[in-house]
Amino acid sequence: MPTDCISYQESGYFSSLINDYLNEKPELKALYHRFPNMENFKLQLEEKGNNFNGSGKLKREVLVSVLEKQYDSIVTSETTLNNIKLLNNSNTFTVTTGHQLNLFTGPLYFLYKIVSTINLCKQLKKEFPENNFVPIYWMATEDHDFEEINYFSLHGKKISWNKNTSGPVGRLSTEGLENVFDVFELEIGHGDNAKSLKELFKKAYIEHATLAYATRYLANELFKNEGLVVIDADDTDLKKSFIPFIKNELLQQTAFAKVNETTPLLESYSVQVNPREINLFYIEDNLRERIVFENGKYSVLNTKLTFSEQEILKEVENHPEKFSPNVLLRPLYQEVILPNLCYIGGGGELAYWLELKSFFESQQVTFPIVLLRNSVLLATEKQASKADKLQLTWRDLFLNQQELLNQKTKLLSDFTIDFSTQKEALKKQFEELHKLAQATDKSFLGAVKAQETKQIKGLENLEKRLLKAEKRVHQEQLNRIISLQNELFPNQSLQERKVNFSEFYVEFGVELIEKLLNELKPLEKEFKVVVL
């Protein structure tokens, strides 16, 4: 079985920004507060404790009260209930990940985010036993991009929930998901694990009224024994703590100014999110539209709603739940209401967090440690055995498919498919002609250079043709390599972004979750291969 490991940086699947962040490139240090390591977590604990616990006692009480209400309708573990109570204590901190309300978890990395968060809490507890650490899954209930979350893939088939929607997705009725269940039931097959999955889907989506309640139930069932706490921040009491920051955004538009100040530091990378002058939406059950300031008035786009400054400030005071932070303001909201040390997210999420440090400083809110979630390639024992027989390492399988085939063809061939020696010999032959050409007419020098280029090109073409011919000779072996790589990297992309967890759960059951919990180490910068 292949045993080599591969770093995120070597995997070829992360942006230059994330690679440079992981490498702690000095030019990026101004964009984050502390890099994720144990020594820095000690400092983060002290700072967050000092900055949160003074005014944080009331925030903690509100947070616990809201969570207890949200959990009132579902049966959960004593571990989770105890973690909620612990949030009242000044020595309790959170580690948070966030995710959209993807149907039936969406792609596999939903699991990896949460397992990373749980495992970091366990690691922190060992290191700092006098403190408590609670893993938080922040549901993106206020998002409105339904098309991004209304499906999942199973055995290469897209299972979709078709519905006309508007407004925040967390408030969506689950009506119509019976039809999705019928498709899922046929596709998932039979057996004890299939039966468990069907029951899980049915209880989550058919027996709960909204998508937020369904997603909370689902995440709780998968991770309740690990003490996971799921939070829906689309809540009036939680938003009350955020009122001063909502007002600041409406009146001062600080986020726009501070993020734009940061953008030049990212000029050699692609900027993930561009700020708006006002980074707030106005929401109701069937409405989520941007707030803009035009002609001395605040307006809600695509509606007739308008407010004077005095009117909108009054609306904030009376109905803070109607003001929803966008992708740039949501992190601030999270850090205001949670005693949070660290945010765990994917590469795209970390990219926009790295735009926000200056804005956080302007709001006098501690900027959290930001940690790249674990990435995982799941493989079966059978696939690992195939890789061994084909003399493939995991590092090989991460290669671009054409590059992999070229490398393996050269290894399988009985002779060297590399004309570097011939090219060097040719260049030496032309050195004498170049000397001769220097002493005569310039037109002859041009002819020599052209002939050299032509002959080098001819050798390169012969090398390509020889490689192509050898691929035909070894086609059977190469086809097996292609087949294995395609199994592990569907559509030549990351498995974790395409495949739903049920595809593995139906075969391995709870062992899937247990294996991830045992093997994922959030502070190691390694793309983990987990063999089931």
Short mmCIF file of C-alpha atoms in Angstrom, two decimals:
data_model
loop_
_atom_site.label_atom_id
_atom_site.label_comp_id
_atom_site.label_asym_id
_atom_site.label_seq_id
_atom_site.Cartn_x
_atom_site.Cartn_y
_atom_site.Cartn_z
CA MET A 1 0.00 0.00 0.00
CA PRO A 2 1.43 3.45 -0.89
CA THR A 3 2.54 5.20 2.31
CA ASP A 4 3.98 8.52 1.15
CA CYS A 5 2.32 11.78 2.15
CA ILE A 6 1.87 14.97 0.19
CA SER A 7 1.75 18.53 1.48
CA TYR A 8 -1.01 20.93 0.50
CA GLN A 9 1.59 23.00 -1.33
CA GLU A 10 2.76 20.00 -3.39
CA SER A 11 -0.73 18.73 -4.18
CA GLY A 12 -1.31 21.26 -6.97
CA TYR A 13 -4.84 22.02 -5.78
CA PHE A 14 -4.28 25.21 -3.78
CA SER A 15 -3.85 28.81 -4.90
CA SER A 16 -0.54 30.66 -4.68
CA LEU A 17 -2.05 32.82 -1.90
CA ILE A 18 -2.85 29.80 0.27
CA ASN A 19 0.51 28.16 -0.48
CA ASP A 20 2.30 31.36 0.53
CA TYR A 21 0.20 31.61 3.69
CA LEU A 22 1.05 28.02 4.64
CA ASN A 23 4.72 28.79 3.96
CA GLU A 24 4.43 31.87 6.22
CA LYS A 25 5.73 34.14 3.48
CA PRO A 26 6.86 37.40 5.19
CA GLU A 27 4.94 39.58 2.71
CA LEU A 28 1.63 38.16 3.99
CA LYS A 29 2.21 38.60 7.72
CA ALA A 30 0.41 41.94 7.78
CA LEU A 31 -2.79 40.12 6.68
CA TYR A 32 -3.22 37.87 9.72
CA HIS A 33 -2.88 38.15 13.46
CA ARG A 34 -1.31 34.85 14.45
CA PHE A 35 -0.34 31.77 12.46
CA PRO A 36 -1.94 28.50 13.64
CA ASN A 37 0.48 26.77 16.01
CA MET A 38 0.22 25.84 19.70
CA GLU A 39 2.41 28.68 20.94
CA ASN A 40 0.16 31.21 19.18
CA PHE A 41 -3.00 29.58 20.52
CA LYS A 42 -1.75 30.34 24.04
CA LEU A 43 -1.45 34.03 23.13
CA GLN A 44 -4.83 33.97 21.37
CA LEU A 45 -6.46 32.49 24.48
CA GLU A 46 -5.12 35.30 26.64
CA GLU A 47 -6.13 38.05 24.24
CA LYS A 48 -9.62 36.74 23.47
CA GLY A 49 -10.18 36.14 27.18
CA ASN A 50 -9.26 39.72 28.02
CA ASN A 51 -11.26 41.25 25.16
CA PHE A 52 -14.37 39.08 25.37
CA ASN A 53 -14.95 38.32 29.01
CA GLY A 54 -15.36 41.86 30.33
CA SER A 55 -18.43 42.69 28.24
CA GLY A 56 -18.76 39.06 27.28
CA LYS A 57 -20.65 37.81 30.32
CA LEU A 58 -23.95 39.08 28.92
CA LYS A 59 -23.01 37.85 25.45
CA ARG A 60 -22.34 34.40 26.87
CA GLU A 61 -25.69 34.35 28.64
CA VAL A 62 -27.51 35.37 25.45
CA LEU A 63 -25.55 32.82 23.39
CA VAL A 64 -26.38 29.96 25.77
CA SER A 65 -30.04 31.01 25.97
CA VAL A 66 -30.35 31.08 22.16
CA LEU A 67 -28.60 27.73 21.72
CA GLU A 68 -30.77 26.05 24.35
CA LYS A 69 -33.87 27.24 22.50
CA GLN A 70 -32.50 26.04 19.18
CA TYR A 71 -31.74 22.60 20.64
CA ASP A 72 -35.04 22.36 22.45
CA SER A 73 -36.70 20.52 19.57
CA ILE A 74 -34.04 17.83 18.96
CA VAL A 75 -32.61 15.02 21.05
CA THR A 76 -28.88 15.35 21.45
CA SER A 77 -26.05 13.98 23.56
CA GLU A 78 -25.09 14.99 27.08
CA THR A 79 -21.73 16.03 25.62
CA THR A 80 -23.32 18.64 23.36
CA LEU A 81 -25.73 19.87 26.06
CA ASN A 82 -22.81 20.16 28.47
CA ASN A 83 -20.78 22.11 25.90
CA ILE A 84 -23.63 24.58 25.51
CA LYS A 85 -23.73 25.11 29.30
CA LEU A 86 -19.94 25.48 29.43
CA LEU A 87 -20.19 28.51 27.13
CA ASN A 88 -21.40 30.45 30.19
CA ASN A 89 -17.94 30.09 31.73
CA SER A 90 -15.15 32.60 31.17
CA ASN A 91 -12.63 29.79 30.62
CA THR A 92 -14.60 28.32 27.69
CA PHE A 93 -13.71 29.17 24.11
CA THR A 94 -14.88 28.07 20.70
CA VAL A 95 -13.33 26.85 17.48
CA THR A 96 -15.65 27.54 14.57
CA THR A 97 -16.23 26.34 11.06
CA GLY A 98 -18.99 27.50 8.76
CA HIS A 99 -20.76 25.91 5.84
CA GLN A 100 -23.71 26.38 3.56
CA LEU A 101 -26.90 24.39 4.10
CA ASN A 102 -26.08 21.98 1.27
CA LEU A 103 -28.65 19.26 0.71
CA PHE A 104 -27.62 16.13 2.65
CA THR A 105 -24.26 17.83 3.47
CA GLY A 106 -23.35 18.37 -0.21
CA PRO A 107 -19.74 17.38 -0.99
CA LEU A 108 -17.46 15.39 1.33
CA TYR A 109 -15.54 18.36 2.68
CA PHE A 110 -18.51 19.22 4.90
CA LEU A 111 -17.32 16.33 7.09
CA TYR A 112 -13.68 17.40 6.93
CA LYS A 113 -14.46 20.93 8.13
CA ILE A 114 -16.33 19.67 11.17
CA VAL A 115 -13.85 16.89 12.00
CA SER A 116 -10.99 19.43 11.79
CA THR A 117 -12.88 21.64 14.24
CA ILE A 118 -13.64 18.80 16.68
CA ASN A 119 -10.08 17.48 16.57
CA LEU A 120 -8.53 20.90 17.14
CA CYS A 121 -10.72 21.32 20.23
CA LYS A 122 -9.44 17.98 21.55
CA GLN A 123 -5.85 18.99 20.86
CA LEU A 124 -6.31 22.34 22.60
CA LYS A 125 -7.87 20.66 25.64
CA LYS A 126 -4.79 18.43 26.01
CA GLU A 127 -2.52 21.45 25.73
CA PHE A 128 -4.55 23.79 27.95
CA PRO A 129 -6.53 21.52 30.33
CA GLU A 130 -7.67 24.41 32.53
CA ASN A 131 -9.82 25.68 29.64
CA ASN A 132 -12.77 24.25 27.74
CA PHE A 133 -13.05 24.23 23.94
CA VAL A 134 -16.35 23.86 22.10
CA PRO A 135 -16.53 22.94 18.38
CA ILE A 136 -19.05 25.15 16.56
CA TYR A 137 -20.67 24.61 13.17
CA TRP A 138 -22.00 27.97 12.00
CA MET A 139 -24.85 27.32 9.57
CA ALA A 140 -25.00 29.83 6.71
CA THR A 141 -28.75 30.21 7.19
CA GLU A 142 -28.87 33.76 5.85
CA ASP A 143 -27.41 32.94 2.43
CA HIS A 144 -29.79 33.15 -0.51
CA ASP A 145 -27.88 31.28 -3.25
CA PHE A 146 -30.24 28.30 -3.42
CA GLU A 147 -28.70 26.98 -6.66
CA GLU A 148 -25.42 26.40 -4.82
CA ILE A 149 -26.96 24.14 -2.18
CA ASN A 150 -29.98 22.39 -3.71
CA TYR A 151 -28.23 19.20 -4.86
CA PHE A 152 -25.67 16.53 -4.08
CA SER A 153 -23.93 13.93 -6.24
CA LEU A 154 -24.29 10.19 -5.71
CA HIS A 155 -22.61 7.62 -7.99
CA GLY A 156 -22.07 10.39 -10.53
CA LYS A 157 -25.76 11.31 -10.54
CA LYS A 158 -26.93 14.76 -9.51
CA ILE A 159 -29.84 14.58 -7.06
CA SER A 160 -31.57 17.97 -7.02
CA TRP A 161 -34.30 19.76 -5.10
CA ASN A 162 -36.18 21.93 -7.58
CA LYS A 163 -37.99 24.83 -5.97
CA ASN A 164 -38.65 28.50 -6.63
CA THR A 165 -37.10 30.44 -3.77
CA SER A 166 -36.24 33.89 -2.48
CA GLY A 167 -34.99 35.05 0.86
CA PRO A 168 -32.61 33.36 3.33
CA VAL A 169 -32.25 29.63 2.73
CA GLY A 170 -32.42 28.70 6.40
CA ARG A 171 -36.05 29.79 6.51
CA LEU A 172 -37.03 27.71 3.47
CA SER A 173 -39.81 25.19 3.94
CA THR A 174 -38.70 21.59 3.37
CA GLU A 175 -41.89 20.97 1.40
CA GLY A 176 -41.10 19.02 -1.77
CA LEU A 177 -38.16 17.07 -0.37
CA GLU A 178 -40.31 13.92 -0.36
CA ASN A 179 -39.66 13.74 -4.10
CA VAL A 180 -35.90 14.04 -3.53
CA PHE A 181 -36.11 11.25 -0.94
CA ASP A 182 -37.81 8.97 -3.49
CA VAL A 183 -34.89 9.45 -5.90
CA PHE A 184 -32.32 9.00 -3.12
CA GLU A 185 -34.03 5.83 -1.86
CA LEU A 186 -33.78 4.21 -5.27
CA GLU A 187 -30.20 5.30 -5.83
CA ILE A 188 -28.71 4.34 -2.45
CA GLY A 189 -29.69 0.65 -2.66
CA HIS A 190 -30.16 -1.85 0.16
CA GLY A 191 -28.38 -3.07 3.25
CA ASP A 192 -28.13 -1.90 6.86
CA ASN A 193 -26.06 1.20 6.09
CA ALA A 194 -28.37 2.17 3.23
CA LYS A 195 -31.32 1.79 5.60
CA SER A 196 -29.60 4.07 8.14
CA LEU A 197 -28.97 6.70 5.48
CA LYS A 198 -32.58 6.62 4.31
CA GLU A 199 -33.76 7.01 7.89
CA LEU A 200 -31.33 9.89 8.44
CA PHE A 201 -32.51 11.70 5.30
CA LYS A 202 -36.17 11.16 6.14
CA LYS A 203 -35.89 12.30 9.75
CA ALA A 204 -33.83 15.36 8.82
CA TYR A 205 -35.75 16.65 5.82
CA ILE A 206 -39.24 15.19 5.96
CA GLU A 207 -39.78 15.59 9.69
CA HIS A 208 -38.44 19.16 10.05
CA ALA A 209 -40.20 22.26 8.80
CA THR A 210 -37.29 24.40 7.59
CA LEU A 211 -33.90 23.81 6.01
CA ALA A 212 -32.15 25.25 9.10
CA TYR A 213 -33.86 22.78 11.44
CA ALA A 214 -33.19 19.92 9.01
CA THR A 215 -29.49 20.76 8.71
CA ARG A 216 -29.08 21.13 12.48
CA TYR A 217 -30.64 17.70 12.98
CA LEU A 218 -28.40 16.14 10.33
CA ALA A 219 -25.14 17.60 11.67
CA ASN A 220 -26.17 16.75 15.21
CA GLU A 221 -26.88 13.11 14.33
CA LEU A 222 -23.51 12.73 12.65
CA PHE A 223 -21.43 14.42 15.37
CA LYS A 224 -23.45 14.71 18.58
CA ASN A 225 -21.19 12.26 20.41
CA GLU A 226 -18.28 14.62 19.77
CA GLY A 227 -20.04 17.55 21.43
CA LEU A 228 -20.55 19.56 18.24
CA VAL A 229 -22.71 22.66 18.75
CA VAL A 230 -24.64 23.91 15.71
CA ILE A 231 -25.60 27.58 15.68
CA ASP A 232 -28.13 29.49 13.60
CA ALA A 233 -27.14 33.15 13.93
CA ASP A 234 -30.28 34.34 12.12
CA ASP A 235 -31.65 35.32 15.51
CA THR A 236 -32.98 38.56 17.01
CA ASP A 237 -31.24 38.21 20.38
CA LEU A 238 -27.86 37.48 18.80
CA LYS A 239 -28.25 40.35 16.34
CA LYS A 240 -28.85 42.77 19.25
CA SER A 241 -25.16 42.36 20.19
CA PHE A 242 -24.26 43.37 16.66
CA ILE A 243 -26.36 46.57 16.55
CA PRO A 244 -23.40 48.98 17.07
CA PHE A 245 -21.53 47.36 14.18
CA ILE A 246 -24.59 47.45 11.90
CA LYS A 247 -24.93 51.17 12.61
CA ASN A 248 -21.24 51.73 11.94
CA GLU A 249 -21.55 49.96 8.61
CA LEU A 250 -24.54 52.10 7.60
CA LEU A 251 -23.08 55.41 8.72
CA GLN A 252 -19.31 55.08 8.40
CA GLN A 253 -18.87 52.33 5.78
CA THR A 254 -15.61 51.35 7.45
CA ALA A 255 -15.41 47.89 5.90
CA PHE A 256 -15.31 49.41 2.40
CA ALA A 257 -12.46 51.73 3.34
CA LYS A 258 -10.38 49.23 5.32
CA VAL A 259 -10.68 46.31 2.91
CA ASN A 260 -9.76 48.59 0.01
CA GLU A 261 -6.69 49.67 1.98
CA THR A 262 -5.71 46.00 2.27
CA THR A 263 -6.24 45.15 -1.41
CA PRO A 264 -2.82 46.49 -2.57
CA LEU A 265 -1.15 43.91 -0.28
CA LEU A 266 -2.87 41.24 -2.38
CA GLU A 267 -2.07 42.73 -5.79
CA SER A 268 0.01 39.72 -6.85
CA TYR A 269 -2.95 37.39 -6.07
CA SER A 270 -6.60 37.19 -7.12
CA VAL A 271 -8.74 39.14 -4.65
CA GLN A 272 -11.45 36.81 -3.36
CA VAL A 273 -14.16 39.35 -2.50
CA ASN A 274 -14.49 43.03 -3.37
CA PRO A 275 -16.20 45.12 -0.66
CA ARG A 276 -19.37 47.10 -1.27
CA GLU A 277 -19.96 50.53 0.23
CA ILE A 278 -22.57 48.90 2.48
CA ASN A 279 -22.02 45.21 3.21
CA LEU A 280 -25.50 44.47 4.54
CA PHE A 281 -28.65 42.86 3.23
CA TYR A 282 -32.20 43.52 4.35
CA ILE A 283 -34.00 40.23 5.01
CA GLU A 284 -37.48 38.91 5.59
CA ASP A 285 -38.85 35.40 5.06
CA ASN A 286 -38.96 35.79 1.27
CA LEU A 287 -36.54 38.64 0.80
CA ARG A 288 -32.78 39.18 0.94
CA GLU A 289 -31.66 42.25 -0.96
CA ARG A 290 -28.74 44.64 -0.67
CA ILE A 291 -29.00 47.94 1.18
CA VAL A 292 -27.59 50.92 -0.76
CA PHE A 293 -27.21 54.62 0.05
CA GLU A 294 -28.30 56.90 -2.81
CA ASN A 295 -29.45 60.51 -2.94
CA GLY A 296 -29.41 60.87 0.83
CA LYS A 297 -31.63 57.82 1.37
CA TYR A 298 -31.11 54.19 2.26
CA SER A 299 -32.86 51.86 -0.19
CA VAL A 300 -33.38 48.11 -0.42
CA LEU A 301 -32.67 47.03 -3.99
CA ASN A 302 -35.52 45.56 -6.05
CA THR A 303 -38.10 46.78 -3.51
CA LYS A 304 -39.92 50.03 -2.73
CA LEU A 305 -38.37 50.18 0.74
CA THR A 306 -36.52 53.41 1.54
CA PHE A 307 -35.34 54.93 4.82
CA SER A 308 -33.94 58.21 6.01
CA GLU A 309 -30.90 57.98 8.29
CA GLN A 310 -33.08 58.37 11.37
CA GLU A 311 -35.58 55.80 10.10
CA ILE A 312 -33.00 53.14 9.31
CA LEU A 313 -31.27 53.56 12.67
CA LYS A 314 -34.64 53.12 14.36
CA GLU A 315 -35.25 50.02 12.23
CA VAL A 316 -31.90 48.62 13.38
CA GLU A 317 -32.84 49.18 17.02
CA ASN A 318 -36.32 47.68 16.67
CA HIS A 319 -35.58 44.89 14.18
CA PRO A 320 -31.86 43.98 14.11
CA GLU A 321 -32.85 40.55 12.72
CA LYS A 322 -33.72 42.28 9.43
CA PHE A 323 -30.10 43.25 8.82
CA SER A 324 -27.95 40.46 7.42
CA PRO A 325 -24.15 40.72 7.04
CA ASN A 326 -22.66 39.78 3.68
CA VAL A 327 -19.60 37.58 3.21
CA LEU A 328 -17.20 40.31 4.43
CA LEU A 329 -19.23 41.38 7.47
CA ARG A 330 -20.28 37.89 8.59
CA PRO A 331 -16.84 37.08 10.07
CA LEU A 332 -17.07 40.16 12.29
CA TYR A 333 -20.56 39.13 13.45
CA GLN A 334 -19.22 35.68 14.32
CA GLU A 335 -16.34 37.05 16.37
CA VAL A 336 -18.56 39.55 18.19
CA ILE A 337 -21.02 36.93 19.49
CA LEU A 338 -18.67 33.96 20.05
CA PRO A 339 -15.69 33.56 22.41
CA ASN A 340 -13.86 32.28 19.37
CA LEU A 341 -10.16 31.49 18.96
CA CYS A 342 -9.95 30.09 15.46
CA TYR A 343 -11.89 29.88 12.22
CA ILE A 344 -11.38 26.74 10.12
CA GLY A 345 -12.24 26.99 6.43
CA GLY A 346 -11.28 26.09 2.88
CA GLY A 347 -8.84 27.96 0.70
CA GLY A 348 -11.47 30.33 -0.71
CA GLU A 349 -12.67 31.22 2.79
CA LEU A 350 -9.18 31.89 4.10
CA ALA A 351 -8.58 34.15 1.09
CA TYR A 352 -11.38 36.52 2.11
CA TRP A 353 -10.48 36.33 5.82
CA LEU A 354 -7.03 37.60 4.83
CA GLU A 355 -8.69 40.78 3.54
CA LEU A 356 -10.22 41.60 6.92
CA LYS A 357 -7.54 42.10 9.59
CA SER A 358 -7.37 45.88 9.24
CA PHE A 359 -11.17 46.11 9.40
CA PHE A 360 -11.26 44.02 12.59
CA GLU A 361 -8.66 46.28 14.17
CA SER A 362 -10.78 49.34 13.34
CA GLN A 363 -13.71 47.70 15.16
CA GLN A 364 -11.53 46.70 18.15
CA VAL A 365 -12.47 43.04 17.76
CA THR A 366 -9.79 40.34 18.12
CA PHE A 367 -8.92 38.81 14.75
CA PRO A 368 -9.05 34.99 15.05
CA ILE A 369 -6.42 32.50 14.01
CA VAL A 370 -7.42 31.25 10.56
CA LEU A 371 -6.66 27.63 9.77
CA LEU A 372 -6.95 25.69 6.53
CA ARG A 373 -9.30 22.74 7.04
CA ASN A 374 -8.08 19.20 6.52
CA SER A 375 -8.26 17.95 2.96
CA VAL A 376 -8.69 14.23 2.43
CA LEU A 377 -8.54 11.63 -0.31
CA LEU A 378 -10.60 8.57 0.61
CA ALA A 379 -9.45 5.27 -0.88
CA THR A 380 -10.54 1.70 -0.37
CA GLU A 381 -8.16 -1.14 0.45
CA LYS A 382 -8.84 -2.45 -3.06
CA GLN A 383 -7.79 0.86 -4.63
CA ALA A 384 -4.66 1.01 -2.47
CA SER A 385 -3.80 -2.53 -3.59
CA LYS A 386 -4.30 -1.54 -7.24
CA ALA A 387 -1.94 1.40 -6.76
CA ASP A 388 0.68 -0.95 -5.32
CA LYS A 389 0.41 -3.35 -8.25
CA LEU A 390 0.70 -0.46 -10.69
CA GLN A 391 3.74 0.83 -8.76
CA LEU A 392 2.01 4.14 -8.09
CA THR A 393 2.54 6.38 -5.08
CA TRP A 394 -0.17 8.73 -3.80
CA ARG A 395 2.07 11.55 -4.99
CA ASP A 396 1.88 10.07 -8.52
CA LEU A 397 -1.91 10.00 -8.40
CA PHE A 398 -2.12 13.72 -7.56
CA LEU A 399 -0.30 14.56 -10.82
CA ASN A 400 -2.04 16.02 -13.84
CA GLN A 401 -3.22 12.99 -15.82
CA GLN A 402 -1.14 13.72 -18.92
CA GLU A 403 1.96 14.28 -16.83
CA LEU A 404 1.30 11.03 -14.95
CA LEU A 405 0.94 9.07 -18.21
CA ASN A 406 4.12 10.58 -19.63
CA GLN A 407 6.10 9.72 -16.50
CA LYS A 408 4.80 6.17 -16.30
CA THR A 409 5.36 5.54 -20.02
CA LYS A 410 8.99 6.54 -19.62
CA LEU A 411 9.36 4.19 -16.64
CA LEU A 412 7.67 1.28 -18.43
CA SER A 413 9.69 1.68 -21.62
CA ASP A 414 12.71 -0.53 -22.27
CA PHE A 415 14.75 2.46 -23.39
CA THR A 416 15.16 6.11 -22.47
CA ILE A 417 12.59 8.46 -23.99
CA ASP A 418 14.71 11.53 -23.49
CA PHE A 419 16.71 13.14 -26.28
CA SER A 420 18.50 15.65 -24.01
CA THR A 421 21.88 14.05 -24.78
CA GLN A 422 21.26 14.29 -28.53
CA LYS A 423 20.14 17.91 -28.21
CA GLU A 424 23.28 18.82 -26.27
CA ALA A 425 25.46 17.08 -28.87
CA LEU A 426 23.68 18.98 -31.64
CA LYS A 427 24.20 22.30 -29.86
CA LYS A 428 27.94 21.59 -29.54
CA GLN A 429 28.13 20.85 -33.27
CA PHE A 430 26.54 24.18 -34.02
CA GLU A 431 28.96 26.05 -31.73
CA GLU A 432 31.67 25.78 -34.43
CA LEU A 433 29.25 26.97 -37.09
CA HIS A 434 28.33 29.96 -34.91
CA LYS A 435 32.01 30.90 -34.61
CA LEU A 436 32.41 30.63 -38.39
CA ALA A 437 29.23 32.67 -38.92
CA GLN A 438 30.52 35.46 -36.63
CA ALA A 439 33.46 35.93 -38.98
CA THR A 440 31.45 36.23 -42.17
CA ASP A 441 28.23 37.81 -43.46
CA LYS A 442 25.38 38.36 -40.93
CA SER A 443 22.93 36.63 -43.24
CA PHE A 444 24.89 33.40 -42.77
CA LEU A 445 24.63 33.78 -38.98
CA GLY A 446 20.85 33.97 -39.33
CA ALA A 447 20.82 30.85 -41.49
CA VAL A 448 22.89 28.92 -38.90
CA LYS A 449 20.53 29.93 -36.08
CA ALA A 450 17.48 28.97 -38.13
CA GLN A 451 18.99 25.57 -38.99
CA GLU A 452 19.86 24.92 -35.33
CA THR A 453 16.32 25.77 -34.23
CA LYS A 454 14.88 23.55 -36.95
CA GLN A 455 17.01 20.54 -35.99
CA ILE A 456 16.35 20.95 -32.23
CA LYS A 457 12.64 21.16 -33.04
CA GLY A 458 12.97 18.03 -35.17
CA LEU A 459 14.51 16.11 -32.25
CA GLU A 460 11.73 17.32 -29.92
CA ASN A 461 9.10 16.11 -32.41
CA LEU A 462 10.81 12.72 -32.68
CA GLU A 463 10.88 12.50 -28.87
CA LYS A 464 7.12 13.20 -28.74
CA ARG A 465 6.44 10.64 -31.47
CA LEU A 466 8.52 8.03 -29.65
CA LEU A 467 6.60 8.75 -26.41
CA LYS A 468 3.33 8.41 -28.28
CA ALA A 469 4.45 5.11 -29.85
CA GLU A 470 5.48 3.74 -26.44
CA LYS A 471 2.11 4.73 -24.99
CA ARG A 472 0.49 2.47 -27.58
CA VAL A 473 2.84 -0.36 -26.60
CA HIS A 474 1.90 0.02 -22.90
CA GLN A 475 -1.73 1.02 -23.46
CA GLU A 476 -3.22 -1.73 -21.27
CA GLN A 477 -1.15 -0.77 -18.22
CA LEU A 478 -1.77 2.95 -18.80
CA ASN A 479 -5.52 2.37 -19.06
CA ARG A 480 -5.48 0.76 -15.62
CA ILE A 481 -3.62 3.80 -14.27
CA ILE A 482 -6.16 6.16 -15.86
CA SER A 483 -9.04 4.11 -14.48
CA LEU A 484 -7.68 4.24 -10.92
CA GLN A 485 -6.93 7.94 -11.04
CA ASN A 486 -10.42 8.67 -12.41
CA GLU A 487 -11.96 6.69 -9.54
CA LEU A 488 -10.06 8.75 -6.98
CA PHE A 489 -10.25 12.09 -8.78
CA PRO A 490 -13.68 12.24 -10.48
CA ASN A 491 -13.60 14.45 -13.58
CA GLN A 492 -9.90 14.96 -12.76
CA SER A 493 -10.81 17.13 -9.78
CA LEU A 494 -10.75 16.68 -6.02
CA GLN A 495 -12.99 13.89 -4.74
CA GLU A 496 -13.91 15.99 -1.69
CA ARG A 497 -15.53 18.61 -3.92
CA LYS A 498 -17.63 16.18 -5.95
CA VAL A 499 -18.73 13.14 -3.95
CA ASN A 500 -21.35 12.98 -1.18
CA PHE A 501 -20.48 11.22 2.09
CA SER A 502 -23.30 8.69 1.58
CA GLU A 503 -21.34 7.05 -1.24
CA PHE A 504 -18.78 5.87 1.34
CA TYR A 505 -21.14 5.60 4.30
CA VAL A 506 -23.29 3.03 2.49
CA GLU A 507 -20.24 0.75 2.38
CA PHE A 508 -18.41 1.59 5.60
CA GLY A 509 -21.07 3.05 7.92
CA VAL A 510 -19.94 4.79 11.12
CA GLU A 511 -16.39 3.56 10.46
CA LEU A 512 -16.12 6.44 7.96
CA ILE A 513 -16.64 9.10 10.65
CA GLU A 514 -14.54 7.20 13.22
CA LYS A 515 -11.64 6.86 10.79
CA LEU A 516 -11.68 10.59 10.01
CA LEU A 517 -11.81 11.48 13.71
CA ASN A 518 -8.85 9.17 14.38
CA GLU A 519 -6.66 10.25 11.48
CA LEU A 520 -7.17 13.97 10.77
CA LYS A 521 -4.67 16.30 12.43
CA PRO A 522 -5.73 19.90 11.83
CA LEU A 523 -2.37 21.57 12.52
CA GLU A 524 -0.44 19.36 10.07
CA LYS A 525 -0.15 20.84 6.59
CA GLU A 526 -0.68 17.51 4.86
CA PHE A 527 -3.23 16.34 2.31
CA LYS A 528 -4.38 13.22 4.11
CA VAL A 529 -4.99 9.93 2.31
CA VAL A 530 -7.39 7.80 4.38
CA VAL A 531 -7.65 4.14 3.40
CA LEU A 532 -10.94 2.50 4.40
#
